[in-house]
Amino acid sequence: MKKMLPFIFIILFPYYIVFLISSLFNQYLMKYIFQNNFYLGLLSLCIFWFIAFISAIILCVNNFANKMDVIEATKIIMIIKIIQIPAYLFIFVAGVMCLFTIFTVGISFVLLILDGASIILSGLIGVFVVRRCYADRILTNTEMVIHSILQFVFCLDVVSAIIVFRKVKTKNII
């Protein structure tokens, strides 16, 4: 658990989006947490993303400097992507539901942008982990390019993280 602590903002960002969506429909949350001001919630979301982005950059630099074991790095990125699945599903369902009326179509586009911001955080770390696997000669150049692209594709990022983890694990066992 201690190893996951630096990743906490990256892990929790999609859940913070879910919390913000939930607060829009809950008067108690909106009144006592955001003082009935949506822009305060949006500002807190931007600050949360900025902190998560800074921690992602720091973790990428540490990974690039070989301060983290490659097995540990691939395991962490796989866990991050798996933990975020429920939040992405909730955001996706909320976005689809908002497409049903003309008045809430804009919310769907905002949720799409927020999903993209969240995928950038985990994808950035994923690319550096894939690059590290390439530097350790675990992945070929073609595999590195494919898995780097897949780190930013919704749903396929989880599959890619699992494949890279399994490949690293089997390479280090042999």
PDB file of C-alpha atoms in Angstrom:
ATOM      1  CA  MET A   1       0.000   0.000   0.000  1.00  0.00           C
ATOM      2  CA  LYS A   2       2.872   2.329   0.745  1.00  0.00           C
ATOM      3  CA  LYS A   3       4.042   1.969  -2.865  1.00  0.00           C
ATOM      4  CA  MET A   4       0.644   3.146  -4.127  1.00  0.00           C
ATOM      5  CA  LEU A   5       0.614   6.327  -2.021  1.00  0.00           C
ATOM      6  CA  PRO A   6       2.322   8.564  -4.630  1.00  0.00           C
ATOM      7  CA  PHE A   7      -0.310   7.453  -7.152  1.00  0.00           C
ATOM      8  CA  ILE A   8      -3.299   8.320  -4.956  1.00  0.00           C
ATOM      9  CA  PHE A   9      -4.260  11.533  -6.791  1.00  0.00           C
ATOM     10  CA  ILE A  10      -4.057   9.768 -10.153  1.00  0.00           C
ATOM     11  CA  ILE A  11      -6.171   6.880  -8.874  1.00  0.00           C
ATOM     12  CA  LEU A  12      -8.776   9.120  -7.246  1.00  0.00           C
ATOM     13  CA  PHE A  13      -9.208  11.680 -10.050  1.00  0.00           C
ATOM     14  CA  PRO A  14     -11.981   9.779 -11.911  1.00  0.00           C
ATOM     15  CA  TYR A  15     -13.681   9.138  -8.576  1.00  0.00           C
ATOM     16  CA  TYR A  16     -13.536  12.865  -7.844  1.00  0.00           C
ATOM     17  CA  ILE A  17     -15.366  13.409 -11.142  1.00  0.00           C
ATOM     18  CA  VAL A  18     -18.002  10.920  -9.968  1.00  0.00           C
ATOM     19  CA  PHE A  19     -18.225  12.762  -6.654  1.00  0.00           C
ATOM     20  CA  LEU A  20     -18.712  16.071  -8.456  1.00  0.00           C
ATOM     21  CA  ILE A  21     -21.458  14.577 -10.646  1.00  0.00           C
ATOM     22  CA  SER A  22     -23.144  13.108  -7.563  1.00  0.00           C
ATOM     23  CA  SER A  23     -22.995  16.430  -5.751  1.00  0.00           C
ATOM     24  CA  LEU A  24     -24.926  18.068  -8.587  1.00  0.00           C
ATOM     25  CA  PHE A  25     -27.893  15.838  -7.768  1.00  0.00           C
ATOM     26  CA  ASN A  26     -27.551  15.923  -3.994  1.00  0.00           C
ATOM     27  CA  GLN A  27     -28.574  19.163  -2.283  1.00  0.00           C
ATOM     28  CA  TYR A  28     -26.740  18.281   0.926  1.00  0.00           C
ATOM     29  CA  LEU A  29     -23.394  17.776  -0.796  1.00  0.00           C
ATOM     30  CA  MET A  30     -23.822  20.840  -2.946  1.00  0.00           C
ATOM     31  CA  LYS A  31     -24.817  23.044  -0.004  1.00  0.00           C
ATOM     32  CA  TYR A  32     -22.242  21.979   2.575  1.00  0.00           C
ATOM     33  CA  ILE A  33     -19.252  21.074   0.435  1.00  0.00           C
ATOM     34  CA  PHE A  34     -19.482  23.468  -2.506  1.00  0.00           C
ATOM     35  CA  GLN A  35     -21.687  26.186  -0.902  1.00  0.00           C
ATOM     36  CA  ASN A  36     -24.188  25.821  -3.789  1.00  0.00           C
ATOM     37  CA  ASN A  37     -21.527  27.044  -6.200  1.00  0.00           C
ATOM     38  CA  PHE A  38     -20.781  24.710  -9.096  1.00  0.00           C
ATOM     39  CA  TYR A  39     -17.774  26.792 -10.095  1.00  0.00           C
ATOM     40  CA  LEU A  40     -16.183  26.082  -6.729  1.00  0.00           C
ATOM     41  CA  GLY A  41     -16.523  22.367  -7.487  1.00  0.00           C
ATOM     42  CA  LEU A  42     -15.071  22.893 -10.947  1.00  0.00           C
ATOM     43  CA  LEU A  43     -12.156  24.859  -9.474  1.00  0.00           C
ATOM     44  CA  SER A  44     -11.481  22.088  -6.967  1.00  0.00           C
ATOM     45  CA  LEU A  45     -11.558  19.564  -9.822  1.00  0.00           C
ATOM     46  CA  CYS A  46      -8.988  21.595 -11.777  1.00  0.00           C
ATOM     47  CA  ILE A  47      -6.737  21.850  -8.717  1.00  0.00           C
ATOM     48  CA  PHE A  48      -7.098  18.107  -8.093  1.00  0.00           C
ATOM     49  CA  TRP A  49      -6.146  17.379 -11.731  1.00  0.00           C
ATOM     50  CA  PHE A  50      -3.154  19.709 -11.553  1.00  0.00           C
ATOM     51  CA  ILE A  51      -1.859  17.974  -8.413  1.00  0.00           C
ATOM     52  CA  ALA A  52      -2.402  14.571 -10.056  1.00  0.00           C
ATOM     53  CA  PHE A  53      -0.591  15.767 -13.194  1.00  0.00           C
ATOM     54  CA  ILE A  54       2.407  16.991 -11.179  1.00  0.00           C
ATOM     55  CA  SER A  55       2.573  13.675  -9.317  1.00  0.00           C
ATOM     56  CA  ALA A  56       2.372  11.816 -12.659  1.00  0.00           C
ATOM     57  CA  ILE A  57       5.296  13.846 -14.006  1.00  0.00           C
ATOM     58  CA  ILE A  58       7.355  13.181 -10.867  1.00  0.00           C
ATOM     59  CA  LEU A  59       6.585   9.469 -11.034  1.00  0.00           C
ATOM     60  CA  CYS A  60       7.485   9.361 -14.720  1.00  0.00           C
ATOM     61  CA  VAL A  61      10.836  10.996 -14.001  1.00  0.00           C
ATOM     62  CA  ASN A  62      11.491   8.504 -11.192  1.00  0.00           C
ATOM     63  CA  ASN A  63      10.565   5.638 -13.490  1.00  0.00           C
ATOM     64  CA  PHE A  64      12.745   7.022 -16.272  1.00  0.00           C
ATOM     65  CA  ALA A  65      15.656   7.330 -13.844  1.00  0.00           C
ATOM     66  CA  ASN A  66      15.309   3.583 -13.090  1.00  0.00           C
ATOM     67  CA  LYS A  67      14.450   4.171  -9.442  1.00  0.00           C
ATOM     68  CA  MET A  68      11.573   1.701  -9.701  1.00  0.00           C
ATOM     69  CA  ASP A  69      11.753  -2.002 -10.530  1.00  0.00           C
ATOM     70  CA  VAL A  70      10.162  -2.786 -13.901  1.00  0.00           C
ATOM     71  CA  ILE A  71       7.958  -5.541 -12.445  1.00  0.00           C
ATOM     72  CA  GLU A  72       6.756  -3.181  -9.723  1.00  0.00           C
ATOM     73  CA  ALA A  73       6.127  -0.388 -12.237  1.00  0.00           C
ATOM     74  CA  THR A  74       4.055  -2.573 -14.565  1.00  0.00           C
ATOM     75  CA  LYS A  75       2.112  -4.004 -11.633  1.00  0.00           C
ATOM     76  CA  ILE A  76       1.309  -0.523 -10.307  1.00  0.00           C
ATOM     77  CA  ILE A  77       0.092   0.791 -13.660  1.00  0.00           C
ATOM     78  CA  MET A  78      -2.046  -2.328 -14.116  1.00  0.00           C
ATOM     79  CA  ILE A  79      -3.582  -1.864 -10.647  1.00  0.00           C
ATOM     80  CA  ILE A  80      -4.249   1.836 -11.296  1.00  0.00           C
ATOM     81  CA  LYS A  81      -6.097   1.092 -14.515  1.00  0.00           C
ATOM     82  CA  ILE A  82      -8.129  -1.742 -12.965  1.00  0.00           C
ATOM     83  CA  ILE A  83      -9.116   0.350  -9.924  1.00  0.00           C
ATOM     84  CA  GLN A  84     -10.389   3.142 -12.177  1.00  0.00           C
ATOM     85  CA  ILE A  85     -12.790   0.914 -14.155  1.00  0.00           C
ATOM     86  CA  PRO A  86     -15.890   1.520 -11.923  1.00  0.00           C
ATOM     87  CA  ALA A  87     -15.464   5.294 -12.078  1.00  0.00           C
ATOM     88  CA  TYR A  88     -15.124   5.230 -15.863  1.00  0.00           C
ATOM     89  CA  LEU A  89     -18.235   3.075 -16.140  1.00  0.00           C
ATOM     90  CA  PHE A  90     -20.236   5.497 -13.978  1.00  0.00           C
ATOM     91  CA  ILE A  91     -19.038   8.491 -15.987  1.00  0.00           C
ATOM     92  CA  PHE A  92     -19.827   6.678 -19.247  1.00  0.00           C
ATOM     93  CA  VAL A  93     -23.348   5.773 -18.115  1.00  0.00           C
ATOM     94  CA  ALA A  94     -23.963   9.337 -16.887  1.00  0.00           C
ATOM     95  CA  GLY A  95     -22.722  10.703 -20.221  1.00  0.00           C
ATOM     96  CA  VAL A  96     -24.967   8.381 -22.222  1.00  0.00           C
ATOM     97  CA  MET A  97     -27.956   9.291 -20.058  1.00  0.00           C
ATOM     98  CA  CYS A  98     -27.270  12.977 -20.665  1.00  0.00           C
ATOM     99  CA  LEU A  99     -27.437  12.382 -24.428  1.00  0.00           C
ATOM    100  CA  PHE A 100     -31.147  11.506 -24.178  1.00  0.00           C
ATOM    101  CA  THR A 101     -32.323  15.103 -23.798  1.00  0.00           C
ATOM    102  CA  ILE A 102     -31.268  18.151 -25.720  1.00  0.00           C
ATOM    103  CA  PHE A 103     -30.769  20.139 -22.512  1.00  0.00           C
ATOM    104  CA  THR A 104     -28.018  17.885 -21.152  1.00  0.00           C
ATOM    105  CA  VAL A 105     -26.011  17.131 -24.304  1.00  0.00           C
ATOM    106  CA  GLY A 106     -23.402  19.658 -23.189  1.00  0.00           C
ATOM    107  CA  ILE A 107     -22.848  17.715 -19.975  1.00  0.00           C
ATOM    108  CA  SER A 108     -21.970  14.654 -22.067  1.00  0.00           C
ATOM    109  CA  PHE A 109     -19.245  16.591 -23.839  1.00  0.00           C
ATOM    110  CA  VAL A 110     -17.889  17.908 -20.543  1.00  0.00           C
ATOM    111  CA  LEU A 111     -17.797  14.364 -19.177  1.00  0.00           C
ATOM    112  CA  LEU A 112     -15.964  13.251 -22.316  1.00  0.00           C
ATOM    113  CA  ILE A 113     -13.342  15.960 -21.756  1.00  0.00           C
ATOM    114  CA  LEU A 114     -12.984  15.003 -18.085  1.00  0.00           C
ATOM    115  CA  ASP A 115     -12.587  11.335 -19.065  1.00  0.00           C
ATOM    116  CA  GLY A 116      -9.869  12.390 -21.477  1.00  0.00           C
ATOM    117  CA  ALA A 117      -8.101  14.355 -18.755  1.00  0.00           C
ATOM    118  CA  SER A 118      -8.210  11.301 -16.522  1.00  0.00           C
ATOM    119  CA  ILE A 119      -6.916   8.983 -19.237  1.00  0.00           C
ATOM    120  CA  ILE A 120      -4.044  11.394 -19.867  1.00  0.00           C
ATOM    121  CA  LEU A 121      -2.914  10.960 -16.257  1.00  0.00           C
ATOM    122  CA  SER A 122      -2.810   7.170 -16.278  1.00  0.00           C
ATOM    123  CA  GLY A 123      -1.706   7.014 -19.913  1.00  0.00           C
ATOM    124  CA  LEU A 124       1.280   9.239 -19.285  1.00  0.00           C
ATOM    125  CA  ILE A 125       2.577   6.903 -16.609  1.00  0.00           C
ATOM    126  CA  GLY A 126       1.737   3.910 -18.788  1.00  0.00           C
ATOM    127  CA  VAL A 127       3.819   5.268 -21.667  1.00  0.00           C
ATOM    128  CA  PHE A 128       6.836   5.708 -19.423  1.00  0.00           C
ATOM    129  CA  VAL A 129       6.415   2.174 -18.054  1.00  0.00           C
ATOM    130  CA  VAL A 130       6.203   0.798 -21.606  1.00  0.00           C
ATOM    131  CA  ARG A 131       9.287   2.835 -22.535  1.00  0.00           C
ATOM    132  CA  ARG A 132      11.069   1.395 -19.528  1.00  0.00           C
ATOM    133  CA  CYS A 133      10.153  -2.139 -20.643  1.00  0.00           C
ATOM    134  CA  TYR A 134      11.610  -1.323 -24.061  1.00  0.00           C
ATOM    135  CA  ALA A 135      14.812   0.001 -22.481  1.00  0.00           C
ATOM    136  CA  ASP A 136      15.129  -3.231 -20.489  1.00  0.00           C
ATOM    137  CA  ARG A 137      14.689  -5.185 -23.775  1.00  0.00           C
ATOM    138  CA  ILE A 138      11.429  -6.773 -22.664  1.00  0.00           C
ATOM    139  CA  LEU A 139       9.379  -5.208 -25.465  1.00  0.00           C
ATOM    140  CA  THR A 140      10.362  -4.764 -29.094  1.00  0.00           C
ATOM    141  CA  ASN A 141      10.176  -1.392 -30.819  1.00  0.00           C
ATOM    142  CA  THR A 142       6.867  -2.295 -32.504  1.00  0.00           C
ATOM    143  CA  GLU A 143       5.353  -3.524 -29.246  1.00  0.00           C
ATOM    144  CA  MET A 144       6.489  -0.347 -27.506  1.00  0.00           C
ATOM    145  CA  VAL A 145       4.755   1.849 -30.098  1.00  0.00           C
ATOM    146  CA  ILE A 146       1.545  -0.221 -30.024  1.00  0.00           C
ATOM    147  CA  HIS A 147       1.336  -0.352 -26.226  1.00  0.00           C
ATOM    148  CA  SER A 148       2.198   3.351 -25.944  1.00  0.00           C
ATOM    149  CA  ILE A 149      -0.746   4.223 -28.178  1.00  0.00           C
ATOM    150  CA  LEU A 150      -3.039   1.796 -26.353  1.00  0.00           C
ATOM    151  CA  GLN A 151      -2.283   3.503 -23.019  1.00  0.00           C
ATOM    152  CA  PHE A 152      -4.505   6.376 -24.183  1.00  0.00           C
ATOM    153  CA  VAL A 153      -7.373   4.306 -25.657  1.00  0.00           C
ATOM    154  CA  PHE A 154     -10.374   3.761 -23.412  1.00  0.00           C
ATOM    155  CA  CYS A 155     -10.762   0.093 -22.334  1.00  0.00           C
ATOM    156  CA  LEU A 156      -7.757  -1.046 -24.360  1.00  0.00           C
ATOM    157  CA  ASP A 157      -5.444   0.650 -21.853  1.00  0.00           C
ATOM    158  CA  VAL A 158      -6.421  -1.929 -19.234  1.00  0.00           C
ATOM    159  CA  VAL A 159      -5.840  -4.813 -21.649  1.00  0.00           C
ATOM    160  CA  SER A 160      -2.483  -3.351 -22.676  1.00  0.00           C
ATOM    161  CA  ALA A 161      -1.391  -2.892 -19.057  1.00  0.00           C
ATOM    162  CA  ILE A 162      -2.253  -6.518 -18.267  1.00  0.00           C
ATOM    163  CA  ILE A 163      -0.425  -7.801 -21.364  1.00  0.00           C
ATOM    164  CA  VAL A 164       2.699  -5.780 -20.555  1.00  0.00           C
ATOM    165  CA  PHE A 165       2.638  -6.943 -16.935  1.00  0.00           C
ATOM    166  CA  ARG A 166       2.322 -10.603 -17.969  1.00  0.00           C
ATOM    167  CA  LYS A 167       5.139 -10.221 -20.501  1.00  0.00           C
ATOM    168  CA  VAL A 168       7.438  -8.596 -17.927  1.00  0.00           C
ATOM    169  CA  LYS A 169       6.593 -11.224 -15.357  1.00  0.00           C
ATOM    170  CA  THR A 170       7.288 -14.126 -17.724  1.00  0.00           C
ATOM    171  CA  LYS A 171      10.533 -12.524 -18.982  1.00  0.00           C
ATOM    172  CA  ASN A 172      11.840 -12.149 -15.445  1.00  0.00           C
ATOM    173  CA  ILE A 173      10.872 -15.692 -14.447  1.00  0.00           C
ATOM    174  CA  ILE A 174      12.875 -17.174 -17.311  1.00  0.00           C
TER     175      ILE A 174
END
